[in-house]
XYZ file of C-alpha atoms in Angstrom:
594
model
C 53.518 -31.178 32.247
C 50.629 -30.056 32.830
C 47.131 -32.201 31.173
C 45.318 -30.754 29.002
C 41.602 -29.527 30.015
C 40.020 -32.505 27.783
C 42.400 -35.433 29.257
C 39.849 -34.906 32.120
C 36.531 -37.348 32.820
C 33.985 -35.716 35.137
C 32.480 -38.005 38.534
C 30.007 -35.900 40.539
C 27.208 -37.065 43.284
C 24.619 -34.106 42.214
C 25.669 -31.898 44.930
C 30.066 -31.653 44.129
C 31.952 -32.857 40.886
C 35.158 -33.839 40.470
C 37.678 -34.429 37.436
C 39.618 -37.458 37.436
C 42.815 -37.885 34.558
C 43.393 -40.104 32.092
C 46.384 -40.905 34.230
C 44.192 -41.752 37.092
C 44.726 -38.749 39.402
C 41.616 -36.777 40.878
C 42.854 -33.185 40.166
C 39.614 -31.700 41.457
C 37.422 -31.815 44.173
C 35.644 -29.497 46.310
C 33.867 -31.134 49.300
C 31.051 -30.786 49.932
C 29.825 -28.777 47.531
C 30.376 -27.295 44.366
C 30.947 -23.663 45.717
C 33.237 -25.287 48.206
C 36.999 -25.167 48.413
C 38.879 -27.743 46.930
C 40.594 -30.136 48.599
C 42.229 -31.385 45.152
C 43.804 -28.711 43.518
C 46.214 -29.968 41.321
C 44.717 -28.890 38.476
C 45.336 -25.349 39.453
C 48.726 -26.070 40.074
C 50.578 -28.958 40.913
C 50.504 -32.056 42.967
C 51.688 -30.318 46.311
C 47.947 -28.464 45.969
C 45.967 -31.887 46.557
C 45.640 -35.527 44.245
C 44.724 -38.646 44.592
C 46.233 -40.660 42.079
C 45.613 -44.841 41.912
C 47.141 -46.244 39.105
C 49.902 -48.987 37.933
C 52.952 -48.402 39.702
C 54.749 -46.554 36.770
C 52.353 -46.355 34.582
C 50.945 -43.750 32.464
C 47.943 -42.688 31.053
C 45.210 -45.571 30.939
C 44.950 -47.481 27.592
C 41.211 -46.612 27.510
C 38.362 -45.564 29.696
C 34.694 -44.593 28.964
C 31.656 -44.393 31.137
C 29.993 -47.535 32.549
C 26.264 -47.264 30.192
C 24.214 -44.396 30.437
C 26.078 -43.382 33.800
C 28.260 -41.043 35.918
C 30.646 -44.247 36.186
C 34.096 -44.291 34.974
C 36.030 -47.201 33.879
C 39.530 -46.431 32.924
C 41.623 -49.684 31.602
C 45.719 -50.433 32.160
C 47.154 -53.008 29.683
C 50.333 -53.508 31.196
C 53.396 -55.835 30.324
C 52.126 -58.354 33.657
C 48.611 -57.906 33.419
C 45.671 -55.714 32.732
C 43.436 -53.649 35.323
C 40.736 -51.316 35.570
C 39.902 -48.592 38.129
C 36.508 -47.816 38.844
C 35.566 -44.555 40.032
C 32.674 -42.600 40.767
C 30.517 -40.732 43.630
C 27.174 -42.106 44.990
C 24.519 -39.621 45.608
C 24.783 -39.088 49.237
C 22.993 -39.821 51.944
C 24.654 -37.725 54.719
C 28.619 -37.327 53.855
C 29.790 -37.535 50.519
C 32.266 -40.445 49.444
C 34.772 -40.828 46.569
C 34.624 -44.346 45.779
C 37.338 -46.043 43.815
C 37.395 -49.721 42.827
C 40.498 -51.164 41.189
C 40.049 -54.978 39.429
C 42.278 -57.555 37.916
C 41.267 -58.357 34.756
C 43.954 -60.667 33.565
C 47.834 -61.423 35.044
C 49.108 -59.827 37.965
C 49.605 -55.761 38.482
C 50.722 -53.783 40.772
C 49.045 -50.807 42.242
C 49.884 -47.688 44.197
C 47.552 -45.130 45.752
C 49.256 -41.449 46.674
C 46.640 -39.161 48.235
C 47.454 -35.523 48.974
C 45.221 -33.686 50.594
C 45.342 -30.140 50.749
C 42.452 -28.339 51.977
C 41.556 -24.577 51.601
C 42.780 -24.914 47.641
C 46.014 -26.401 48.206
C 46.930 -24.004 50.731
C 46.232 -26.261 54.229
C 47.881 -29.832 54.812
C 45.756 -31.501 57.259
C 46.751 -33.553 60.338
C 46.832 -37.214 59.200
C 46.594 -39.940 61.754
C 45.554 -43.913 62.092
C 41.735 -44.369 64.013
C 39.639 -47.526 63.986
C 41.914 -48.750 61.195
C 41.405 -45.770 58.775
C 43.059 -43.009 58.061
C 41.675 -40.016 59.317
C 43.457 -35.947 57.776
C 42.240 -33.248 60.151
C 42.061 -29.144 59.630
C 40.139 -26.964 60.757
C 36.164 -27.274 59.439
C 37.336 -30.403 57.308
C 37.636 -34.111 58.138
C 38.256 -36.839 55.662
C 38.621 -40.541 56.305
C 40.205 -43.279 54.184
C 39.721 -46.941 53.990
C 40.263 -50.011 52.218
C 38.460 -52.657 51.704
C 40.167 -55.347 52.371
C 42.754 -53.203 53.909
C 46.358 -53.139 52.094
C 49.550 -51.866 53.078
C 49.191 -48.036 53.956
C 52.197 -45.143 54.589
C 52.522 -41.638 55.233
C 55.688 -40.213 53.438
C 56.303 -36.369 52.335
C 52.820 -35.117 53.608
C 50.630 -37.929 51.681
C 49.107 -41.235 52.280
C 50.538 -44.046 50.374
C 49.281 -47.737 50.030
C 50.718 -50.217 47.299
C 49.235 -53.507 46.508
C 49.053 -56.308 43.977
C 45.401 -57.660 42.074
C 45.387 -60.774 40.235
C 42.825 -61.705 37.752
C 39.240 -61.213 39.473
C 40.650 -59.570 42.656
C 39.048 -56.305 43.961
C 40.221 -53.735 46.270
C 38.083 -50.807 47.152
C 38.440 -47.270 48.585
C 36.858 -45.081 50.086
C 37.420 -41.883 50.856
C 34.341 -39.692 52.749
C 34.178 -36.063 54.244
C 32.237 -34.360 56.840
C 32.345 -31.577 59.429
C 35.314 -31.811 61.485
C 33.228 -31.282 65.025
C 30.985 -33.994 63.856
C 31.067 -37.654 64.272
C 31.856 -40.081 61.346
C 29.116 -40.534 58.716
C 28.037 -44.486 58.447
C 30.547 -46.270 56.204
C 29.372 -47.052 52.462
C 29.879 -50.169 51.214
C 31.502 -49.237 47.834
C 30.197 -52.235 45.774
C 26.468 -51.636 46.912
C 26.949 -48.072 45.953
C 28.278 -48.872 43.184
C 25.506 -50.975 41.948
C 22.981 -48.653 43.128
C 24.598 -45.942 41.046
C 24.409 -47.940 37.732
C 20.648 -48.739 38.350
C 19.790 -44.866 39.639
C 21.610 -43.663 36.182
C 19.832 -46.544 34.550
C 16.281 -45.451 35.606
C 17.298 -41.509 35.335
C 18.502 -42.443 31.370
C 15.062 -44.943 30.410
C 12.992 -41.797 31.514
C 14.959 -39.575 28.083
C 11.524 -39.682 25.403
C 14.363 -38.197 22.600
C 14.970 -41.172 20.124
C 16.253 -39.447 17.281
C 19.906 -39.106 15.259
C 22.657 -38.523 17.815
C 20.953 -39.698 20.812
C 24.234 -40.944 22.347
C 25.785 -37.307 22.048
C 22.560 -35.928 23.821
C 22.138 -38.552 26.578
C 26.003 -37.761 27.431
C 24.796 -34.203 27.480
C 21.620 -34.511 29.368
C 23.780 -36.414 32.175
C 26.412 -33.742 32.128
C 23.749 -31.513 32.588
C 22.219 -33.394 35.495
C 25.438 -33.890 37.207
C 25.632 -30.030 37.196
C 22.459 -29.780 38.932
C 22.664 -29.368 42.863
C 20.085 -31.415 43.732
C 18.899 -29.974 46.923
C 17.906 -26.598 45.362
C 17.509 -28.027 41.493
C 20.030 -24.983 40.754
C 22.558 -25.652 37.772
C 25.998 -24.539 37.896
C 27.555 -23.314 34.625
C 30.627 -25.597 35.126
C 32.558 -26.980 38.257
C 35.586 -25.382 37.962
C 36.824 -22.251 38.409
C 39.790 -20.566 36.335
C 40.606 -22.702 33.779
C 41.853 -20.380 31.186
C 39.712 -18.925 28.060
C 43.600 -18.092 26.594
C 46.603 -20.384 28.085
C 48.414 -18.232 30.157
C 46.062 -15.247 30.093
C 44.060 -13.691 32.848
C 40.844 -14.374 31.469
C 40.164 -16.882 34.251
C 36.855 -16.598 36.006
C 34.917 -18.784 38.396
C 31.904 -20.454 37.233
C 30.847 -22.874 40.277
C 27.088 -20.482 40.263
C 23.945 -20.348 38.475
C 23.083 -18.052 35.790
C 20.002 -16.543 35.015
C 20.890 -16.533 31.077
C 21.016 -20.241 31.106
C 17.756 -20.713 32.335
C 15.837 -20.793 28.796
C 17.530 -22.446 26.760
C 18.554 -25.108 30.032
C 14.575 -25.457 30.358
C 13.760 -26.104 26.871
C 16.616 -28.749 26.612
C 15.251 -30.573 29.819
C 11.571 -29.976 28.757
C 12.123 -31.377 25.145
C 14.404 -34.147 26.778
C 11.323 -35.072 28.759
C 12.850 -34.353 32.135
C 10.017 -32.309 33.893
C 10.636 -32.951 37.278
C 14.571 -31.306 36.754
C 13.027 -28.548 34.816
C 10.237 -27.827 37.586
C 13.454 -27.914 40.532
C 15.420 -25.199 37.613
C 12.058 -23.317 37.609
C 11.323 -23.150 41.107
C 15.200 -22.405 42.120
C 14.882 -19.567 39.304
C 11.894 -18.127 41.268
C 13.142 -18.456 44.493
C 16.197 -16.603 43.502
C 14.999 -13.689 41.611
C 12.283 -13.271 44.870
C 12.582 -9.776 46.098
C 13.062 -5.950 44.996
C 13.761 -6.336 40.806
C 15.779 -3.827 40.843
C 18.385 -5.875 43.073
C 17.859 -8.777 40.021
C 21.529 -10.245 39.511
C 23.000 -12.427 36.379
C 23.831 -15.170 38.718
C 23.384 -16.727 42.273
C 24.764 -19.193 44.267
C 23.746 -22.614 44.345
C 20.842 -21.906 47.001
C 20.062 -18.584 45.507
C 23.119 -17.036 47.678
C 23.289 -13.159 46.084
C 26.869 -12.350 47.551
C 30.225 -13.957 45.751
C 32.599 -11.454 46.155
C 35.585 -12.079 44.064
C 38.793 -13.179 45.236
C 41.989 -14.224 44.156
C 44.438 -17.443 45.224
C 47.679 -16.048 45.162
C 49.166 -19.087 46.340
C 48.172 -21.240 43.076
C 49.919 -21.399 39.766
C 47.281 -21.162 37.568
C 46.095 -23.638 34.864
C 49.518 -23.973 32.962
C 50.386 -20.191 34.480
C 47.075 -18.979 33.799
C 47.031 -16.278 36.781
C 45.133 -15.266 38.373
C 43.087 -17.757 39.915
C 39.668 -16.802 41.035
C 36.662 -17.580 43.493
C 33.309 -15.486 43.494
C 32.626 -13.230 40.666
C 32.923 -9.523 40.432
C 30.154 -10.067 37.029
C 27.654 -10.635 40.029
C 27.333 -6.844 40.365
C 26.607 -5.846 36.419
C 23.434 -4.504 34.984
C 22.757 -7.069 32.342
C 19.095 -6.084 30.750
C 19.077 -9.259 29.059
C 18.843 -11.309 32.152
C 14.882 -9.977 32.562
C 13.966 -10.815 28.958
C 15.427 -14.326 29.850
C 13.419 -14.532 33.141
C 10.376 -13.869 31.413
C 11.041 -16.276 28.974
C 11.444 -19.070 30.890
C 8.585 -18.899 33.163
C 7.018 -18.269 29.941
C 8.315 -22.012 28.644
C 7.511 -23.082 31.625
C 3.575 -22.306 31.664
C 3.190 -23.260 28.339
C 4.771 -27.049 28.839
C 2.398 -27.306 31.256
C 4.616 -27.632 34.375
C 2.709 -26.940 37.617
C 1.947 -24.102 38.329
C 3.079 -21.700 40.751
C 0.449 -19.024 41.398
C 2.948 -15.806 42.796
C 5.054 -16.697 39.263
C 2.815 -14.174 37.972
C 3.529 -11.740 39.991
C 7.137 -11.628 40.175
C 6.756 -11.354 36.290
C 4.964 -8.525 36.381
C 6.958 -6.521 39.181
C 9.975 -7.411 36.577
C 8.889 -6.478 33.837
C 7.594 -2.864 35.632
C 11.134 -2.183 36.412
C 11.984 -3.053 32.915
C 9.726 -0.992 31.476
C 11.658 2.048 33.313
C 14.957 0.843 32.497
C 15.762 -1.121 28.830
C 16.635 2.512 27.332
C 19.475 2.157 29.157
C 23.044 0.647 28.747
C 24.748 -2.343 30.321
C 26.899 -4.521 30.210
C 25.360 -7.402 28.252
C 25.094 -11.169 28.353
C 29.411 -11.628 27.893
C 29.750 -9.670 31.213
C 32.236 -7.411 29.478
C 34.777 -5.648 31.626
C 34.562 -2.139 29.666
C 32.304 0.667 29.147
C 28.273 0.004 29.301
C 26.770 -0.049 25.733
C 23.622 -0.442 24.229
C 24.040 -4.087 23.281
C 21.446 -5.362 20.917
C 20.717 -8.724 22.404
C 20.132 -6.775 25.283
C 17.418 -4.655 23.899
C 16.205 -7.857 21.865
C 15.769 -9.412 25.234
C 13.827 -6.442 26.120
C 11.263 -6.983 23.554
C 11.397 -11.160 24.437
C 10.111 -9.753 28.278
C 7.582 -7.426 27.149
C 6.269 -10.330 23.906
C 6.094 -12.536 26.534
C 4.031 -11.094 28.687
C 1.041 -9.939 26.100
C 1.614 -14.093 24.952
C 0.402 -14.984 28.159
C -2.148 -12.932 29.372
C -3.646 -13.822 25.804
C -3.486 -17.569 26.690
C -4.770 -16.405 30.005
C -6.930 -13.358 30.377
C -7.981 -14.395 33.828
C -4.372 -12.858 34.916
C -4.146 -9.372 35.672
C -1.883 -6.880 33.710
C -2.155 -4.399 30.897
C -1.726 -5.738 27.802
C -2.593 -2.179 25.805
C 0.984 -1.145 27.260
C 3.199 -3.721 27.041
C 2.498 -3.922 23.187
C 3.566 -0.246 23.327
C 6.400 -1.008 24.662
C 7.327 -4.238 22.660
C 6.289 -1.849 19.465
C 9.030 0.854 20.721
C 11.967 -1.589 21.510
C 11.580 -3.404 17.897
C 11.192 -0.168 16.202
C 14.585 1.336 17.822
C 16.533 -1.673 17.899
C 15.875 -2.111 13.737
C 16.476 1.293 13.352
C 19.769 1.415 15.356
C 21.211 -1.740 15.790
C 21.370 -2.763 12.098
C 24.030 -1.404 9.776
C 22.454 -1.845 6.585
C 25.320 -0.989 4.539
C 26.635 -4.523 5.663
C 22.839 -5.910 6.181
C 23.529 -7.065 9.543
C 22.716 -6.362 13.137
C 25.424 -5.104 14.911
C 26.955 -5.680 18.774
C 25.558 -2.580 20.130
C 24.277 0.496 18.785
C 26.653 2.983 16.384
C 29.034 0.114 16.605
C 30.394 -1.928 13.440
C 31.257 -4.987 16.133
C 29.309 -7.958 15.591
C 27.841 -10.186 18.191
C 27.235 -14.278 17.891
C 24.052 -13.316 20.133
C 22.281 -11.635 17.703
C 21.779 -15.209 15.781
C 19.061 -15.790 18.593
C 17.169 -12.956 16.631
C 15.307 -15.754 14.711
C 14.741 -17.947 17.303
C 13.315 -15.472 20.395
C 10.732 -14.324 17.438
C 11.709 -10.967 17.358
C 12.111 -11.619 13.279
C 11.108 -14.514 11.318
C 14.109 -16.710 10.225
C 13.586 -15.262 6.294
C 13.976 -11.937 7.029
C 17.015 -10.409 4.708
C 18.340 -8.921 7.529
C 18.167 -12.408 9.449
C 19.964 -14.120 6.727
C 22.340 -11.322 6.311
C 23.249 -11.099 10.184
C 24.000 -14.950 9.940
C 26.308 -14.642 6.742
C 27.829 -11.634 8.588
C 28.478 -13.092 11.806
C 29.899 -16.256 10.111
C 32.031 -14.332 8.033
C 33.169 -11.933 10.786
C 33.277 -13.664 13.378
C 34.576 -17.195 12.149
C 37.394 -18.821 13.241
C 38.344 -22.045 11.697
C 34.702 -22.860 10.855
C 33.873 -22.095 14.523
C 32.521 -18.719 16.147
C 34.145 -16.366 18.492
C 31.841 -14.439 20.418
C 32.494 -10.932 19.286
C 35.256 -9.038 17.842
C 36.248 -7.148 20.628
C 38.201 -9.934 22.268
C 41.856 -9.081 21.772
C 41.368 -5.117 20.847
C 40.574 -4.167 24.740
C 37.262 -2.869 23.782
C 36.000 -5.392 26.255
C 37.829 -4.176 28.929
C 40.674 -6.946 28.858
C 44.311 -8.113 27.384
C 44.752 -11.243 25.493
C 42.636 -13.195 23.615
C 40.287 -15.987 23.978
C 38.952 -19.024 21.549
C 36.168 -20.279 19.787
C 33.203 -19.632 22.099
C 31.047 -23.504 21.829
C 27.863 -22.545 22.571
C 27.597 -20.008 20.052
C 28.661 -22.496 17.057
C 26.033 -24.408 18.287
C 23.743 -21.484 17.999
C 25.133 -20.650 14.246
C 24.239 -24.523 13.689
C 20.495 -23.645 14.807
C 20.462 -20.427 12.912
C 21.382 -21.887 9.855
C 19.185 -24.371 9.846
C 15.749 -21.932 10.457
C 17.418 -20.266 7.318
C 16.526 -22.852 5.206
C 20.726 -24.451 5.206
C 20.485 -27.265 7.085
C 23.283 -29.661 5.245
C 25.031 -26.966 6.437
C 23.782 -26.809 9.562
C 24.587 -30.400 10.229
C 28.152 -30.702 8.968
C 28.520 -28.094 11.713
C 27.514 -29.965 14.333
C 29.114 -32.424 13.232
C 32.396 -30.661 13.124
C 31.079 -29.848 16.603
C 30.173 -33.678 17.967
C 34.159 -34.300 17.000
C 35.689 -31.704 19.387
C 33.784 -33.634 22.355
C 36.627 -35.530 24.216
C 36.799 -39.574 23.906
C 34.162 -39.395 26.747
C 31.965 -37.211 25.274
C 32.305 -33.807 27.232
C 32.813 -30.242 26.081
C 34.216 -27.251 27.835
C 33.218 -23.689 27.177
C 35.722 -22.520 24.258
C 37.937 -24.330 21.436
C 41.387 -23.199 20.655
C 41.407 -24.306 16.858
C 45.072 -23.671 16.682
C 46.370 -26.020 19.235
C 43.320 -28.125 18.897
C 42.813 -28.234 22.181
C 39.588 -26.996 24.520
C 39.743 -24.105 26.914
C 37.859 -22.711 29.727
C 36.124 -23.688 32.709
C 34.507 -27.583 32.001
C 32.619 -29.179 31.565
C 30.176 -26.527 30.559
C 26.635 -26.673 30.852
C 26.233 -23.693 28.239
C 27.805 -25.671 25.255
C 26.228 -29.065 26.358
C 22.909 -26.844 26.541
C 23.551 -25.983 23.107
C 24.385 -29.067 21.860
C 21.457 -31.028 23.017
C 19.641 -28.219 21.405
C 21.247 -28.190 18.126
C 20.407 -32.585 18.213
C 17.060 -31.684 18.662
C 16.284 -29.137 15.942
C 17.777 -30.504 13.488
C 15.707 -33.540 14.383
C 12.877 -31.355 14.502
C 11.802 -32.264 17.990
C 12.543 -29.218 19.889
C 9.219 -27.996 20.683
C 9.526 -26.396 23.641
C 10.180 -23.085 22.660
């Protein structure tokens, strides 16, 4: 059967991520980075695409499991009928190679253990070569290379294109492995010692964690968030994927299955403000300076997303060879959404180099410029349609939050040449044009007869975006139409006391069959709304309504199927952890960077 998306704990070394079962099998993996192909791919389809499962010999799921403190660590506990164990596992941040460490300890009696890795490479779709070398194993295909050893060694088989090993802990006895990749045509990385990296991992999360300055009401929730968030960061650019996966399902066996291994520029706001508020500067300066590194060039060529070193082609592809996420086909790499005109993606630019120079992070003196060569080409370009911030497969529109971004680019840029009228720019017009966009979009993005904004212009579709009119500042949060697009969107949009996106989702008017669930993020962002509109016991029996659909170690993927109570969609998600470290901090009243 196949586990659901939640049953899933996430181990990642800052550069990869992987997703490890309550049943003790690594589903997931790409090596060596997150963009990479998997060499675990179970999760796509079954065990003949790539595991590596240690666990009891005939045992199930574990009996608990939780992260080791403030950590990427995972302990996951067996209490068997001859003893109880626990399997460490986790990934070090890398030197060279990176290594899947995996430490299994008797706690009390005796148990016995079996280890069945199956590597596939390529997705599932390559079985390597497999042979014995300086008393590892060693699996061989083409680019890839991956060794495996145990420390102290224990008895180790290959049967039915997998390496087996089975072995017996008493109380207090370890065994270790190790399993490390690298380039096929180079030589093997140094070994790690897995109990020095494992205690160098506890005290790196340690001193990551004591740097957090948030101290209020939920801080558990929002540390678990902050380290999702960091574990989604690739670490040599400071880029931030939206989640690690690709094609996990937004509707079980539907085909809205995307890939979401990239970084998107509509993330980078609200991801700043988060780290900002959190008190991580030095991971919102890396987000900042990845963000201007990858929007660097002609801004006409401006795209929603990048790769994880600012990489501007991910063509999209499909695996034919994979299942799907319980059938959910097709499976995808790259993303055809690279190639949309999303307006809203230079009103979030501005925005957070805005946030940026405000918090006082250093400055970078050609920011300025690429802010005002964007904003030129917006100037030309927001009457336009597109295809707005849910990359919608259909016809362009005039999408509200897309014009309401609009005005964000053009309001920030008068904000900071008044903070700074040393920079160069013309302030006269750019009020002309913030003037013009508010003016149009009240006049024809609102339907007053239902006193609410609408999803795009003419339409009666609403939009969970529009409940960032409040907080961008395009309209204070006591506006009538402000509290009427909230009690509209709520009302329209609900779903089981969560939101869907829009309403178009299961009509085709976004371009697609099926259905999808609850979208997180923007629940979080009702939460925020309703709160700024003067509601917040409201507000916070949402989130905590919210905090409860986190899984038993804390994480959230990007949509909720309130039916089968069950999450859905590519995870974990930096959007709805985003929002919900977000949500912890307004209603604490500490989120000041925006």
């Amino acid at each position: 059967m196949t586990r659901r998306i939640e049953d899933y704990a996430l181990i990642g070394d800052l550069q990869t991520a992987g997703l490890v079962g309550r049943n003790g099998s690594i589903d997931w993996l790409c090596l060596p980075r997150f963009d990479s192909a998997a060499c675990f791919a179970a999760l796509l389809g079954d065990e003949e695409n790539g595991h590596w499962t240690i666990a009891p010999r005939g045992a199930g799921d574990c009996t608990r499991r939780g992260y080791l403190g403030d950590s990427l660590v995972l302990e996951s506990v067996w209490e068997t009928r001859t003893g109880t164990v626990k399997v460490i596992d986790f990934m070090p941040q890398r030197d060279v190679a990176p290594d899947v460490v995996r430490i299994v300890k008797g706690v009390s009696g005796s148990v016995e253990m079996s280890s069945t890795l199956r590597l596939r490479f390529d997705f599932g779709s390559v079985v390597p070569w497999v042979r014995r070398s300086e008393g590892h194993r060693l699996a061989v295909a083409g680019p890839d290379s991956v060794w495996l050893r145990s420390e102290p060694r224990v008895k180790t088989w290959g049967q039915h294109y997998s390496t087996r090993s089975s072995f017996t802990v008493g109380a207090d006895e370890e065994v270790a492995f190790v399993l490390t990749w690298h380039p096929s045509h180079e030589p093997r990385p140094p070994l790690a010692d897995p109990h020095d990296s494992l205690r160098d991992s506890l005290e790196g999360w340690d001193r990551w964690a004591a740097r957090c300055r948030y101290e209020g009401p939920y801080r558990d929730a929002v540390m678990r968030s902050l380290i999702t968030l960091k574990a989604l960061t690739y670490r040599p650019t400071g880029g931030i994927v939206a989640a690690p996966t690709t094609s996990l399902p937004e509707e079980i066996g539907g085909v809205r299955n995307w890939d979401y291994r990239y970084c998107w520029l509509r993330d980078s706001t609200l991801a700043l403000g988060a780290l900002l508020s959190a008190g991580y500067l030095d991971e919102a300066a890396a987000w900042r300076d990845w963000l201007l590194r990858a929007v660097a060039g002609d801004p006409a060529d401006l795209q929603i997303m990048y790769g994880l070193s600012g990489e501007r082609r991910l063509p999209e592809t499909e695996l034919p060879w994979l299942s799907g996420y319980a059938g959910s086909r097709p499976v995808r790499t790259g993303n055809g959404a690279v190639d949309q005109l999303q307006l809203d993606v230079y009103g979030e630019v501005m925005d957070s180099l805005h946030v940026a120079r405000a918090s006082g992070l250093p400055p970078k003196p050609h920011a300025w410029s690429i802010q005002q060569s964007l904003l030129s080409f917006l100037e030309s370009k927001w009457r336009e349609p597109d295809e707005g911030l849910w990359e919608v497969r259909g016809p362009r529109r005039h999408f509200v939050h897309s014009k309401v971004m609009a005005w964000v680019a053009a309001d920030r840029a008068v904000k900071t040449l008044e903070s700074d009228p040393s920079l160069s720019g013309d302030a006269g017009r750019w009020r002309s044009m913030r003037d013009e966009v508010h003016r149009e979009v009240c006049e024809r993005g609102y339907d007053p007869e239902r006193n609410t904004f609408t999803q795009s212009y003419g339409s009666r579709e609403l939009d969970a975006a529009t409940l960032l009119i409040p907080r961008v500042g395009f309209l204070p949060p006591d506006d009538p139409r402000v509290v009427g697009t909230v009690d509209a969107v709520r009302r329209e949009l609900g779903s089981d006391g969560l939101l869907r996106r829009y309403g178009a989702a299961g009509r085709g008017l976004d371009g697609l069959p099926g259905t999808e669930g609850a979208f997180l993020v923007c629940s979080f962002w009702l939460a925020d709304a309703l709160h700024m509109t003067g509601r917040t016991r409201e507000a916070g029996e949402l989130f905590e309504r919210l905090l409860a659909l986190r899984n038993d170690v804390g994480l959230l993927s990007e949509e909720y199927d309130a039916a089968g109570r069950r999450q859905l969609g590519n995870y974990p998600q930096a959007f709805s952890h985003i929002g919900l470290v977000g949500t912890a901090l307004t209603l604490a009243g500490a989120h000041t960077a925006l």
